[in-house]
Amino acid sequence: MLNFRHFLARYAITIPFTFFTWFVFLFGFKLNFLECSGLALITYFTTAYIVKKVQIRKQLKMVGITRSEYRHIKEQMMLAEAQIKNLNRHYTKVRSISAFKQLFEMNRLAKRIFQIVRTNPKKFYQAEDFFYAHLESAAELTEKYALLSTQPIKDIDVHIALQQTRDTLEDLNHTMQEDLRAVLASDIEELKMELDFVQISTQKNKPLLARKENLYDK
């Protein structure tokens, strides 16, 4: 949830404060170099930890979720990240170009949903089915499909199993597209509202602009 800007802000506070305390320990308390360095190191990690907690608290308040919700979402995100890595590892093993394109698109959708939720954890609740069911199913089916497609035996049963798996993965692909639409739904609505507001404002300003143009013409 914290981005690179938070990282920079955190260490912009932590590093100068650590150097300041090091000089205080050295010249104020007359400690030796090793003692000052040890205490400064403790100060560094403690300050970074506190600042990070404050940043997370502010972000949680801004996003509108509790700390317990954030912990749960973070756990689910860690599981999802592992499943996406597993999905990414297996889809490159398929030999069929059409299957590769299908699995590539599924992997792209999964990463996109993951990134959106990582940026805004509250959107997790708009894609719970993706995290609890769809992503895991996609990872498992991709692994099984990759295993079957690389087998030297290609009898009728294997071909049927591969086709059924492709059909199921195609259904999952459409399902994950719907998951992405659900995650983006609130953003789309906000954008529509902003566009409506701009259009209304523009319509209201048209008579005023017309009167100004008439005055200039005179």
Short mmCIF file of N, CA and C in Angstrom, two decimals, residues 1-139:
data_model
loop_
_atom_site.label_atom_id
_atom_site.label_comp_id
_atom_site.label_asym_id
_atom_site.label_seq_id
_atom_site.Cartn_x
_atom_site.Cartn_y
_atom_site.Cartn_z
N MET A 1 0.83 -1.21 0.00
CA MET A 1 0.00 0.00 0.00
C MET A 1 0.86 1.25 0.00
N LEU A 2 1.97 1.25 0.72
CA LEU A 2 2.87 2.39 0.70
C LEU A 2 3.69 2.36 -0.58
N ASN A 3 3.80 3.50 -1.24
CA ASN A 3 4.51 3.55 -2.51
C ASN A 3 5.92 4.12 -2.33
N PHE A 4 6.59 4.34 -3.44
CA PHE A 4 7.97 4.81 -3.41
C PHE A 4 8.08 6.19 -2.77
N ARG A 5 7.05 7.00 -2.94
CA ARG A 5 7.05 8.34 -2.34
C ARG A 5 7.08 8.25 -0.81
N HIS A 6 6.33 7.29 -0.26
CA HIS A 6 6.35 7.08 1.19
C HIS A 6 7.73 6.60 1.64
N PHE A 7 8.35 5.75 0.82
CA PHE A 7 9.69 5.25 1.13
C PHE A 7 10.68 6.41 1.22
N LEU A 8 10.64 7.30 0.24
CA LEU A 8 11.55 8.45 0.24
C LEU A 8 11.29 9.37 1.43
N ALA A 9 10.01 9.60 1.72
CA ALA A 9 9.66 10.47 2.85
C ALA A 9 10.13 9.87 4.17
N ARG A 10 9.98 8.55 4.28
CA ARG A 10 10.37 7.87 5.52
C ARG A 10 11.87 8.02 5.78
N TYR A 11 12.67 7.80 4.76
CA TYR A 11 14.11 7.87 4.97
C TYR A 11 14.65 9.29 4.90
N ALA A 12 13.86 10.20 4.37
CA ALA A 12 14.24 11.62 4.45
C ALA A 12 14.13 12.11 5.89
N ILE A 13 13.28 11.44 6.68
CA ILE A 13 13.16 11.75 8.11
C ILE A 13 14.17 10.94 8.92
N THR A 14 14.26 9.66 8.61
CA THR A 14 15.06 8.73 9.42
C THR A 14 16.56 9.02 9.36
N ILE A 15 17.09 9.20 8.17
CA ILE A 15 18.55 9.34 8.02
C ILE A 15 19.08 10.61 8.68
N PRO A 16 18.49 11.81 8.44
CA PRO A 16 19.00 13.00 9.13
C PRO A 16 18.86 12.90 10.65
N PHE A 17 17.73 12.33 11.11
CA PHE A 17 17.53 12.20 12.56
C PHE A 17 18.57 11.26 13.17
N THR A 18 18.94 10.20 12.44
CA THR A 18 19.94 9.27 12.94
C THR A 18 21.30 9.95 13.06
N PHE A 19 21.70 10.73 12.06
CA PHE A 19 22.97 11.47 12.14
C PHE A 19 22.95 12.47 13.29
N PHE A 20 21.80 13.12 13.50
CA PHE A 20 21.69 14.08 14.59
C PHE A 20 21.89 13.40 15.94
N THR A 21 21.23 12.25 16.14
CA THR A 21 21.38 11.54 17.42
C THR A 21 22.80 11.02 17.60
N TRP A 22 23.45 10.64 16.49
CA TRP A 22 24.84 10.18 16.59
C TRP A 22 25.74 11.28 17.14
N PHE A 23 25.57 12.51 16.64
CA PHE A 23 26.36 13.64 17.13
C PHE A 23 26.00 13.98 18.57
N VAL A 24 24.72 13.83 18.92
CA VAL A 24 24.31 14.09 20.30
C VAL A 24 24.98 13.11 21.25
N PHE A 25 24.96 11.81 20.88
CA PHE A 25 25.60 10.80 21.72
C PHE A 25 27.11 11.04 21.82
N LEU A 26 27.72 11.47 20.72
CA LEU A 26 29.17 11.63 20.68
C LEU A 26 29.63 12.86 21.48
N PHE A 27 28.97 14.01 21.22
CA PHE A 27 29.44 15.26 21.84
C PHE A 27 28.64 15.63 23.08
N GLY A 28 27.38 15.20 23.14
CA GLY A 28 26.56 15.56 24.30
C GLY A 28 26.77 14.63 25.47
N PHE A 29 26.86 13.33 25.17
CA PHE A 29 27.01 12.34 26.24
C PHE A 29 28.44 11.81 26.34
N LYS A 30 29.32 12.28 25.45
CA LYS A 30 30.74 11.92 25.49
C LYS A 30 30.97 10.41 25.39
N LEU A 31 30.17 9.75 24.54
CA LEU A 31 30.35 8.32 24.35
C LEU A 31 31.40 8.08 23.27
N ASN A 32 31.96 6.87 23.26
CA ASN A 32 32.96 6.59 22.22
C ASN A 32 32.28 6.29 20.88
N PHE A 33 33.10 6.12 19.86
CA PHE A 33 32.58 5.97 18.50
C PHE A 33 31.69 4.74 18.35
N LEU A 34 32.12 3.59 18.89
CA LEU A 34 31.34 2.36 18.75
C LEU A 34 30.01 2.46 19.48
N GLU A 35 30.02 3.04 20.67
CA GLU A 35 28.77 3.19 21.42
C GLU A 35 27.80 4.11 20.68
N CYS A 36 28.32 5.20 20.16
CA CYS A 36 27.49 6.13 19.39
C CYS A 36 26.90 5.46 18.15
N SER A 37 27.74 4.69 17.47
CA SER A 37 27.29 4.02 16.25
C SER A 37 26.22 2.98 16.55
N GLY A 38 26.41 2.24 17.63
CA GLY A 38 25.42 1.23 18.03
C GLY A 38 24.08 1.86 18.37
N LEU A 39 24.11 2.93 19.18
CA LEU A 39 22.88 3.62 19.56
C LEU A 39 22.22 4.29 18.35
N ALA A 40 23.04 4.82 17.45
CA ALA A 40 22.51 5.45 16.24
C ALA A 40 21.82 4.41 15.35
N LEU A 41 22.40 3.21 15.29
CA LEU A 41 21.80 2.15 14.50
C LEU A 41 20.45 1.74 15.06
N ILE A 42 20.36 1.64 16.38
CA ILE A 42 19.09 1.34 17.04
C ILE A 42 18.07 2.45 16.76
N THR A 43 18.55 3.69 16.82
CA THR A 43 17.68 4.84 16.54
C THR A 43 17.16 4.79 15.11
N TYR A 44 18.04 4.41 14.19
CA TYR A 44 17.67 4.35 12.77
C TYR A 44 16.51 3.38 12.54
N PHE A 45 16.66 2.15 13.02
CA PHE A 45 15.62 1.14 12.80
C PHE A 45 14.34 1.48 13.57
N THR A 46 14.48 2.01 14.78
CA THR A 46 13.30 2.38 15.57
C THR A 46 12.52 3.50 14.90
N THR A 47 13.24 4.52 14.44
CA THR A 47 12.60 5.66 13.79
C THR A 47 11.91 5.23 12.49
N ALA A 48 12.59 4.41 11.69
CA ALA A 48 12.02 3.92 10.44
C ALA A 48 10.75 3.12 10.70
N TYR A 49 10.78 2.30 11.75
CA TYR A 49 9.60 1.49 12.10
C TYR A 49 8.43 2.37 12.52
N ILE A 50 8.70 3.36 13.36
CA ILE A 50 7.63 4.24 13.85
C ILE A 50 7.04 5.06 12.71
N VAL A 51 7.91 5.63 11.87
CA VAL A 51 7.44 6.44 10.75
C VAL A 51 6.60 5.60 9.79
N LYS A 52 7.03 4.36 9.54
CA LYS A 52 6.28 3.49 8.65
C LYS A 52 4.90 3.19 9.22
N LYS A 53 4.82 2.95 10.53
CA LYS A 53 3.53 2.68 11.16
C LYS A 53 2.61 3.88 11.06
N VAL A 54 3.17 5.08 11.24
CA VAL A 54 2.37 6.30 11.12
C VAL A 54 1.87 6.47 9.69
N GLN A 55 2.74 6.19 8.71
CA GLN A 55 2.35 6.29 7.31
C GLN A 55 1.22 5.31 6.98
N ILE A 56 1.35 4.08 7.47
CA ILE A 56 0.32 3.07 7.22
C ILE A 56 -1.00 3.49 7.85
N ARG A 57 -0.94 4.03 9.09
CA ARG A 57 -2.15 4.46 9.78
C ARG A 57 -2.86 5.56 8.99
N LYS A 58 -2.09 6.51 8.49
CA LYS A 58 -2.68 7.59 7.69
C LYS A 58 -3.30 7.06 6.41
N GLN A 59 -2.59 6.12 5.76
CA GLN A 59 -3.10 5.55 4.53
C GLN A 59 -4.38 4.74 4.77
N LEU A 60 -4.41 3.99 5.88
CA LEU A 60 -5.61 3.22 6.21
C LEU A 60 -6.80 4.14 6.44
N LYS A 61 -6.55 5.24 7.13
CA LYS A 61 -7.61 6.21 7.38
C LYS A 61 -8.10 6.82 6.07
N MET A 62 -7.16 7.10 5.17
CA MET A 62 -7.51 7.70 3.89
C MET A 62 -8.30 6.72 3.02
N VAL A 63 -7.85 5.45 3.03
CA VAL A 63 -8.51 4.44 2.21
C VAL A 63 -9.85 4.02 2.81
N GLY A 64 -9.93 4.00 4.14
CA GLY A 64 -11.18 3.66 4.80
C GLY A 64 -11.30 2.21 5.23
N ILE A 65 -10.17 1.59 5.66
CA ILE A 65 -10.22 0.24 6.19
C ILE A 65 -9.52 0.20 7.54
N THR A 66 -9.85 -0.81 8.34
CA THR A 66 -9.24 -0.95 9.65
C THR A 66 -7.92 -1.69 9.55
N ARG A 67 -7.16 -1.67 10.65
CA ARG A 67 -5.86 -2.35 10.65
C ARG A 67 -6.04 -3.86 10.51
N SER A 68 -7.08 -4.43 11.16
CA SER A 68 -7.31 -5.87 11.04
C SER A 68 -7.69 -6.24 9.60
N GLU A 69 -8.48 -5.39 8.95
CA GLU A 69 -8.81 -5.62 7.54
C GLU A 69 -7.55 -5.57 6.68
N TYR A 70 -6.69 -4.60 6.98
CA TYR A 70 -5.45 -4.47 6.21
C TYR A 70 -4.57 -5.70 6.38
N ARG A 71 -4.49 -6.23 7.60
CA ARG A 71 -3.68 -7.43 7.83
C ARG A 71 -4.22 -8.61 7.03
N HIS A 72 -5.55 -8.75 7.04
CA HIS A 72 -6.17 -9.84 6.29
C HIS A 72 -5.91 -9.68 4.79
N ILE A 73 -6.09 -8.47 4.28
CA ILE A 73 -5.87 -8.21 2.86
C ILE A 73 -4.40 -8.46 2.51
N LYS A 74 -3.50 -8.05 3.40
CA LYS A 74 -2.07 -8.26 3.15
C LYS A 74 -1.73 -9.74 3.05
N GLU A 75 -2.35 -10.56 3.92
CA GLU A 75 -2.13 -12.00 3.87
C GLU A 75 -2.63 -12.58 2.55
N GLN A 76 -3.82 -12.15 2.13
CA GLN A 76 -4.38 -12.63 0.88
C GLN A 76 -3.53 -12.19 -0.32
N MET A 77 -2.97 -10.99 -0.22
CA MET A 77 -2.12 -10.49 -1.30
C MET A 77 -0.82 -11.30 -1.39
N MET A 78 -0.29 -11.71 -0.27
CA MET A 78 0.92 -12.54 -0.28
C MET A 78 0.64 -13.89 -0.92
N LEU A 79 -0.52 -14.47 -0.61
CA LEU A 79 -0.91 -15.74 -1.23
C LEU A 79 -1.11 -15.55 -2.74
N ALA A 80 -1.76 -14.45 -3.09
CA ALA A 80 -2.02 -14.16 -4.50
C ALA A 80 -0.73 -13.97 -5.27
N GLU A 81 0.24 -13.30 -4.66
CA GLU A 81 1.52 -13.07 -5.33
C GLU A 81 2.22 -14.39 -5.64
N ALA A 82 2.13 -15.33 -4.68
CA ALA A 82 2.74 -16.65 -4.91
C ALA A 82 2.02 -17.39 -6.03
N GLN A 83 0.70 -17.27 -6.08
CA GLN A 83 -0.07 -17.95 -7.13
C GLN A 83 0.20 -17.33 -8.50
N ILE A 84 0.37 -16.01 -8.55
CA ILE A 84 0.69 -15.35 -9.82
C ILE A 84 2.07 -15.79 -10.31
N LYS A 85 3.03 -15.92 -9.40
CA LYS A 85 4.35 -16.42 -9.77
C LYS A 85 4.26 -17.84 -10.32
N ASN A 86 3.42 -18.65 -9.69
CA ASN A 86 3.23 -20.02 -10.15
C ASN A 86 2.57 -20.04 -11.53
N LEU A 87 1.59 -19.16 -11.71
CA LEU A 87 0.92 -19.03 -13.01
C LEU A 87 1.91 -18.59 -14.09
N ASN A 88 2.73 -17.63 -13.75
CA ASN A 88 3.72 -17.10 -14.69
C ASN A 88 4.78 -18.15 -15.05
N ARG A 89 5.11 -18.99 -14.10
CA ARG A 89 6.14 -20.00 -14.32
C ARG A 89 5.67 -21.11 -15.26
N HIS A 90 4.39 -21.45 -15.20
CA HIS A 90 3.90 -22.60 -15.96
C HIS A 90 3.36 -22.24 -17.34
N TYR A 91 2.81 -21.03 -17.50
CA TYR A 91 2.18 -20.75 -18.78
C TYR A 91 3.22 -20.65 -19.92
N THR A 92 4.47 -20.39 -19.57
CA THR A 92 5.52 -20.31 -20.61
C THR A 92 5.95 -21.69 -21.11
N LYS A 93 5.46 -22.74 -20.45
CA LYS A 93 5.88 -24.09 -20.83
C LYS A 93 4.98 -24.70 -21.90
N VAL A 94 3.84 -24.10 -22.18
CA VAL A 94 2.93 -24.67 -23.17
C VAL A 94 3.51 -24.49 -24.57
N ARG A 95 3.18 -25.40 -25.46
CA ARG A 95 3.76 -25.38 -26.80
C ARG A 95 2.78 -24.86 -27.85
N SER A 96 1.52 -24.79 -27.50
CA SER A 96 0.52 -24.30 -28.43
C SER A 96 0.50 -22.77 -28.41
N ILE A 97 0.56 -22.15 -29.58
CA ILE A 97 0.56 -20.69 -29.66
C ILE A 97 -0.76 -20.11 -29.15
N SER A 98 -1.88 -20.73 -29.53
CA SER A 98 -3.18 -20.24 -29.07
C SER A 98 -3.31 -20.37 -27.56
N ALA A 99 -2.84 -21.48 -26.99
CA ALA A 99 -2.88 -21.66 -25.54
C ALA A 99 -1.97 -20.66 -24.84
N PHE A 100 -0.81 -20.42 -25.45
CA PHE A 100 0.12 -19.45 -24.86
C PHE A 100 -0.52 -18.06 -24.80
N LYS A 101 -1.19 -17.65 -25.90
CA LYS A 101 -1.85 -16.34 -25.91
C LYS A 101 -2.95 -16.28 -24.86
N GLN A 102 -3.68 -17.37 -24.75
CA GLN A 102 -4.76 -17.43 -23.77
C GLN A 102 -4.24 -17.29 -22.35
N LEU A 103 -3.19 -18.02 -22.03
CA LEU A 103 -2.62 -17.99 -20.69
C LEU A 103 -1.87 -16.69 -20.43
N PHE A 104 -1.28 -16.13 -21.47
CA PHE A 104 -0.60 -14.84 -21.34
C PHE A 104 -1.60 -13.75 -20.95
N GLU A 105 -2.77 -13.76 -21.60
CA GLU A 105 -3.81 -12.78 -21.28
C GLU A 105 -4.32 -12.97 -19.86
N MET A 106 -4.47 -14.21 -19.44
CA MET A 106 -4.92 -14.49 -18.07
C MET A 106 -3.89 -14.00 -17.05
N ASN A 107 -2.63 -14.23 -17.35
CA ASN A 107 -1.56 -13.76 -16.46
C ASN A 107 -1.53 -12.24 -16.39
N ARG A 108 -1.77 -11.60 -17.53
CA ARG A 108 -1.80 -10.13 -17.57
C ARG A 108 -2.96 -9.58 -16.74
N LEU A 109 -4.13 -10.21 -16.82
CA LEU A 109 -5.29 -9.79 -16.05
C LEU A 109 -5.03 -9.96 -14.55
N ALA A 110 -4.44 -11.09 -14.19
CA ALA A 110 -4.16 -11.36 -12.78
C ALA A 110 -3.21 -10.31 -12.20
N LYS A 111 -2.16 -9.99 -12.95
CA LYS A 111 -1.19 -8.99 -12.48
C LYS A 111 -1.84 -7.61 -12.36
N ARG A 112 -2.71 -7.29 -13.31
CA ARG A 112 -3.36 -5.97 -13.29
C ARG A 112 -4.27 -5.82 -12.08
N ILE A 113 -5.06 -6.85 -11.80
CA ILE A 113 -5.94 -6.81 -10.63
C ILE A 113 -5.11 -6.71 -9.35
N PHE A 114 -4.04 -7.49 -9.29
CA PHE A 114 -3.17 -7.49 -8.12
C PHE A 114 -2.58 -6.09 -7.88
N GLN A 115 -2.10 -5.44 -8.94
CA GLN A 115 -1.49 -4.12 -8.81
C GLN A 115 -2.51 -3.08 -8.34
N ILE A 116 -3.72 -3.16 -8.87
CA ILE A 116 -4.76 -2.20 -8.49
C ILE A 116 -5.09 -2.34 -7.01
N VAL A 117 -5.25 -3.57 -6.55
CA VAL A 117 -5.60 -3.80 -5.15
C VAL A 117 -4.43 -3.45 -4.23
N ARG A 118 -3.21 -3.69 -4.68
CA ARG A 118 -2.05 -3.31 -3.86
C ARG A 118 -1.98 -1.80 -3.69
N THR A 119 -2.36 -1.06 -4.73
CA THR A 119 -2.38 0.40 -4.64
C THR A 119 -3.51 0.89 -3.76
N ASN A 120 -4.67 0.24 -3.88
CA ASN A 120 -5.84 0.64 -3.09
C ASN A 120 -6.45 -0.62 -2.46
N PRO A 121 -6.02 -0.99 -1.24
CA PRO A 121 -6.47 -2.24 -0.62
C PRO A 121 -7.98 -2.37 -0.47
N LYS A 122 -8.69 -1.25 -0.40
CA LYS A 122 -10.14 -1.33 -0.23
C LYS A 122 -10.81 -2.00 -1.42
N LYS A 123 -10.18 -1.95 -2.58
CA LYS A 123 -10.73 -2.59 -3.77
C LYS A 123 -10.69 -4.11 -3.68
N PHE A 124 -10.01 -4.63 -2.66
CA PHE A 124 -9.99 -6.08 -2.44
C PHE A 124 -11.40 -6.62 -2.36
N TYR A 125 -12.29 -5.86 -1.72
CA TYR A 125 -13.66 -6.33 -1.52
C TYR A 125 -14.47 -6.33 -2.81
N GLN A 126 -13.97 -5.68 -3.84
CA GLN A 126 -14.62 -5.73 -5.14
C GLN A 126 -14.11 -6.89 -5.99
N ALA A 127 -13.11 -7.60 -5.49
CA ALA A 127 -12.53 -8.72 -6.25
C ALA A 127 -12.25 -9.91 -5.33
N GLU A 128 -13.11 -10.12 -4.34
CA GLU A 128 -12.89 -11.22 -3.40
C GLU A 128 -12.90 -12.57 -4.10
N ASP A 129 -13.82 -12.76 -5.05
CA ASP A 129 -13.89 -14.03 -5.77
C ASP A 129 -12.59 -14.31 -6.52
N PHE A 130 -11.98 -13.26 -7.04
CA PHE A 130 -10.70 -13.43 -7.74
C PHE A 130 -9.64 -13.97 -6.80
N PHE A 131 -9.54 -13.39 -5.60
CA PHE A 131 -8.50 -13.80 -4.66
C PHE A 131 -8.82 -15.13 -3.98
N TYR A 132 -10.09 -15.39 -3.71
CA TYR A 132 -10.45 -16.60 -2.99
C TYR A 132 -10.62 -17.83 -3.88
N ALA A 133 -10.91 -17.62 -5.17
CA ALA A 133 -11.23 -18.78 -6.01
C ALA A 133 -10.60 -18.72 -7.40
N HIS A 134 -10.84 -17.65 -8.14
CA HIS A 134 -10.49 -17.62 -9.57
C HIS A 134 -8.98 -17.74 -9.81
N LEU A 135 -8.19 -16.99 -9.04
CA LEU A 135 -6.74 -17.02 -9.26
C LEU A 135 -6.16 -18.39 -8.94
N GLU A 136 -6.61 -18.99 -7.85
CA GLU A 136 -6.11 -20.31 -7.47
C GLU A 136 -6.47 -21.35 -8.53
N SER A 137 -7.71 -21.28 -9.02
CA SER A 137 -8.13 -22.21 -10.08
C SER A 137 -7.30 -22.03 -11.33
N ALA A 138 -7.02 -20.78 -11.70
CA ALA A 138 -6.21 -20.50 -12.89
C ALA A 138 -4.81 -21.06 -12.75
N ALA A 139 -4.21 -20.88 -11.57
CA ALA A 139 -2.85 -21.38 -11.34
C ALA A 139 -2.81 -22.91 -11.39
#
